[in-house]
PDB file of C-alpha atoms in Angstrom:
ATOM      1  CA  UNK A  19       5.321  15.410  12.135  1.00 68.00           C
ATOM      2  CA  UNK A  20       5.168  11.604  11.193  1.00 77.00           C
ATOM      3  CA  UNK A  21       3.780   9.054  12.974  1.00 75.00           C
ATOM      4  CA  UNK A  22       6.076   6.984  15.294  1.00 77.00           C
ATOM      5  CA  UNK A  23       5.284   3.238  14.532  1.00 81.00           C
ATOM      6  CA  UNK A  24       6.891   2.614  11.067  1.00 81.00           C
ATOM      7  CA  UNK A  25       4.704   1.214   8.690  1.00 81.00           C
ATOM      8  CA  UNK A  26       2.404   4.364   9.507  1.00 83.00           C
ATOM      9  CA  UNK A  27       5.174   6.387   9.336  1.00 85.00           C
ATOM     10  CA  UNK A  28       6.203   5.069   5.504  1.00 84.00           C
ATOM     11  CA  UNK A  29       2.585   5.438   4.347  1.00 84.00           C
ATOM     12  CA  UNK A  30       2.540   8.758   5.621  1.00 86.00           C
ATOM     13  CA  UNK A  31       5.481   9.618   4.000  1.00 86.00           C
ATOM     14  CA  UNK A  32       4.461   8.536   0.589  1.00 85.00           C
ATOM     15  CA  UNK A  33       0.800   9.633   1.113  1.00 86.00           C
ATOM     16  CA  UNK A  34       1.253  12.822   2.430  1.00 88.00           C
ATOM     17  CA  UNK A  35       4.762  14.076   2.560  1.00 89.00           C
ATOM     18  CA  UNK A  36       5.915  13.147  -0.620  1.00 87.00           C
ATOM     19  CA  UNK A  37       3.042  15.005  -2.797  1.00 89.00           C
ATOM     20  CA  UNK A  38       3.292  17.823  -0.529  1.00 92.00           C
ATOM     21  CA  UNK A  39       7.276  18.155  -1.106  1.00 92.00           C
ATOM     22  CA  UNK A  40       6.816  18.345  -4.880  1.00 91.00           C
ATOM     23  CA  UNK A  41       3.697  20.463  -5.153  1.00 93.00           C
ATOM     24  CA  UNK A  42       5.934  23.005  -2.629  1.00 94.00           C
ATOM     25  CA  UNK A  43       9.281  22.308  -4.653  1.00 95.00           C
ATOM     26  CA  UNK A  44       7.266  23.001  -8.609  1.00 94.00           C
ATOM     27  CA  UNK A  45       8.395  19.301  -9.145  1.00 93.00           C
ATOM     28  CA  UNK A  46       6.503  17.096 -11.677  1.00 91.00           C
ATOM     29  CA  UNK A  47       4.589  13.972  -9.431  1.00 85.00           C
ATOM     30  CA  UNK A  48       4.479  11.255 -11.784  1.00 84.00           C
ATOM     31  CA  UNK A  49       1.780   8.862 -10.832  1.00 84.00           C
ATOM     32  CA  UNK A  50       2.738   5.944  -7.726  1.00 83.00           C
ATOM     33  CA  UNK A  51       3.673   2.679 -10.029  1.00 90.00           C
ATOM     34  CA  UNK A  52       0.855   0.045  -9.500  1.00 94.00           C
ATOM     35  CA  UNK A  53       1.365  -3.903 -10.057  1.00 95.00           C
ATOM     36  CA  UNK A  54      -2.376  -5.541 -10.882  1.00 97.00           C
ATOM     37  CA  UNK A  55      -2.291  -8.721  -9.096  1.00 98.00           C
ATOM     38  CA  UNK A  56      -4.958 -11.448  -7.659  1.00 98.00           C
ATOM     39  CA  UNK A  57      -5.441 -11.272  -4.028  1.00 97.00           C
ATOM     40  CA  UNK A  58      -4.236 -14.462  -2.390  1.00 95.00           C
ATOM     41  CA  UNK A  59      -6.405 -14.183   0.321  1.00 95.00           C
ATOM     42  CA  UNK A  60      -9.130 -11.843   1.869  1.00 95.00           C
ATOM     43  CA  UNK A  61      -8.394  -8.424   3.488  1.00 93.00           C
ATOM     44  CA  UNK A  62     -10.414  -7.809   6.122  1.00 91.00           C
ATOM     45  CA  UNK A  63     -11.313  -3.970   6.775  1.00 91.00           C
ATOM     46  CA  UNK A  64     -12.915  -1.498   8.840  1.00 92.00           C
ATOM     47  CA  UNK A  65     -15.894   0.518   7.671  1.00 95.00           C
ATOM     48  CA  UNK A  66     -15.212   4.050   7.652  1.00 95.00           C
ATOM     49  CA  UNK A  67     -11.074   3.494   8.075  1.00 92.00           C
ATOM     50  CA  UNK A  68      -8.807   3.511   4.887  1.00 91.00           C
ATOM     51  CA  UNK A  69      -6.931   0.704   5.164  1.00 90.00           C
ATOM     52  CA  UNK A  70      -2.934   0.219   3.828  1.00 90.00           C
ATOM     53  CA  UNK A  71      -2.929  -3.562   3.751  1.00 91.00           C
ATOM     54  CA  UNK A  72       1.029  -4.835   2.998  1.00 91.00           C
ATOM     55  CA  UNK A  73       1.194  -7.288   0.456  1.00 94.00           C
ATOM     56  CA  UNK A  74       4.036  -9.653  -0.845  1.00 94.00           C
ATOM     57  CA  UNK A  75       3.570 -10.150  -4.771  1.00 96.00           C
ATOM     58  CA  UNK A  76       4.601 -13.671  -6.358  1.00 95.00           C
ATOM     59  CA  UNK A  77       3.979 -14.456 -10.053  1.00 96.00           C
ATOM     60  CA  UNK A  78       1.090 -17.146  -9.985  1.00 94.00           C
ATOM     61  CA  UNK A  79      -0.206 -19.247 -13.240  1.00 93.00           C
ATOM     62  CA  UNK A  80      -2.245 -16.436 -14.500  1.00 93.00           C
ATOM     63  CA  UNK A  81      -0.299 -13.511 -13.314  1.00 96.00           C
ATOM     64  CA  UNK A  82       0.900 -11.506 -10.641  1.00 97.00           C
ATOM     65  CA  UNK A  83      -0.856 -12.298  -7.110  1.00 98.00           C
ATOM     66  CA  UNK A  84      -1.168 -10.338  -4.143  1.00 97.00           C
ATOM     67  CA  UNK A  85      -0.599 -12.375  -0.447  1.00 95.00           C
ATOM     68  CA  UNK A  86      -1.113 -10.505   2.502  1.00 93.00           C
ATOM     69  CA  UNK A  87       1.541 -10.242   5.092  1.00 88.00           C
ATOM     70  CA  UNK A  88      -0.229  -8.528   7.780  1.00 67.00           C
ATOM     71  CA  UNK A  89      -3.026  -5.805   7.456  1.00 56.00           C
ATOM     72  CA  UNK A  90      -3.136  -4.140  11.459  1.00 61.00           C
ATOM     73  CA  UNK A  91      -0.361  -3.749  13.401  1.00 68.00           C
ATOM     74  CA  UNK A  92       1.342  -0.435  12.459  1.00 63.00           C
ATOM     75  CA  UNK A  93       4.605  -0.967  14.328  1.00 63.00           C
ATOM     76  CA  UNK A  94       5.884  -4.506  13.057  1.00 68.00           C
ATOM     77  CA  UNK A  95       8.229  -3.733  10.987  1.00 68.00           C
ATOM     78  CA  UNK A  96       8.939  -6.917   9.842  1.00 68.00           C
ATOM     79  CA  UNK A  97       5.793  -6.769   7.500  1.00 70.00           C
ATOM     80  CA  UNK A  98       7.306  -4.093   5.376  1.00 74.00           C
ATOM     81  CA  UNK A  99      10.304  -6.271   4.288  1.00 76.00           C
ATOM     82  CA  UNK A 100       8.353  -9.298   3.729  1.00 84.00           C
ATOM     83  CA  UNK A 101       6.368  -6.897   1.298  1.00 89.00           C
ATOM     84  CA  UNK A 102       6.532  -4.942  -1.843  1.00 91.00           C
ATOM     85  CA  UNK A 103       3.729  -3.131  -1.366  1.00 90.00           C
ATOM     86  CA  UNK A 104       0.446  -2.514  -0.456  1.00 92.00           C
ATOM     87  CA  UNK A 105      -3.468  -2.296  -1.262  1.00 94.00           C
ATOM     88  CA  UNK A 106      -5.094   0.180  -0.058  1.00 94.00           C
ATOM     89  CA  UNK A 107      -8.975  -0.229   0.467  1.00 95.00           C
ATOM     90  CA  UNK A 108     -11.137   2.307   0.555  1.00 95.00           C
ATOM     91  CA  UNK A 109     -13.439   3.881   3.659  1.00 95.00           C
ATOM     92  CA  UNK A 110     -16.589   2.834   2.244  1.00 96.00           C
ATOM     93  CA  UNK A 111     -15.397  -0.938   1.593  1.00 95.00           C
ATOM     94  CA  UNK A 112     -15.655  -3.468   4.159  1.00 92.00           C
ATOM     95  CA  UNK A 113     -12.472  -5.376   3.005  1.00 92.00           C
ATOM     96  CA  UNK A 114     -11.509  -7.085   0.002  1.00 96.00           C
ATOM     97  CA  UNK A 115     -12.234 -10.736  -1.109  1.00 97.00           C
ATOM     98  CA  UNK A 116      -9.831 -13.034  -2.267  1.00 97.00           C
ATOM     99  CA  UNK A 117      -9.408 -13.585  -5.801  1.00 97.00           C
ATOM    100  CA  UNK A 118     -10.722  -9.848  -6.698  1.00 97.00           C
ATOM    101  CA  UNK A 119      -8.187  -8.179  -9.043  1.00 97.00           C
ATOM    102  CA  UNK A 120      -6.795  -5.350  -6.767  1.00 97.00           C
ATOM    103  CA  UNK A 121      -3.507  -2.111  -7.652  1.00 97.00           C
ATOM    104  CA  UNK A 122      -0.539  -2.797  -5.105  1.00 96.00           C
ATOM    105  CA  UNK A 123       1.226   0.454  -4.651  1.00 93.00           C
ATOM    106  CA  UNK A 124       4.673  -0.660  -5.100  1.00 90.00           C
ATOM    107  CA  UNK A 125       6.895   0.661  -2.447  1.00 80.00           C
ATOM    108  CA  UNK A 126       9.451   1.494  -3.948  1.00 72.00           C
ATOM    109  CA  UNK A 127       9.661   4.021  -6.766  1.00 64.00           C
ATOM    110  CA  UNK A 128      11.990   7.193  -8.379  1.00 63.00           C
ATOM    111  CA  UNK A 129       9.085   9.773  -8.437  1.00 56.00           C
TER     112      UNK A 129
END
């Protein structure tokens, strides 16, 4: 019962699917790994719409950073390899600024 275009279909899958398989399974759900980084540049959002904006992470002078490859567009794939993860900004939040210290859900992960 995922969605069809992929990058919905991943964040589904690790939003929603994943947690639900190991509460059903008595598994232990260790905690999504999370990479602080500076946001390159801003991510615009919706008010009222969680958004799941893929980000590439590079390590800049002062740490990790955060550059967005592409925040809409739920069936280009080709934003999910260029990234290793994403931010996800909250309903009540009209986007994120650049240079504001954001977690990037790393895709990847063993849990």
């Amino acid at each position: 019962m995922l969605p069809g275009y992929p990058v919905s279909c991943i964040v589904g899958a690790v939003q929603i699917l994943r947690p639900l398989l190991k509460h059903r399974g008595r598994l232990p759900e260790p905690p999504h790994p999370t990479t602080e980084a500076r946001l390159d540049r801003k991510v615009a959002s919706e008010v009222g719409v969680r958004t799941f904006a893929r980000v590439a992470l590079r390590e800049g002078e002062d740490g990790p950073v955060a550059e967005p490859t592409r925040v809409g567009g739920a069936s280009v794939l080709s934003s999910v390899a260029r990234a290793d993860g994403w931010v996800v900004v909250p309903e009540a939040r009209e986007g994120v600024p650049a240079g504001e210290t954001v977690a990037v859900e790393n895709w990847e992960y063993d849990g």
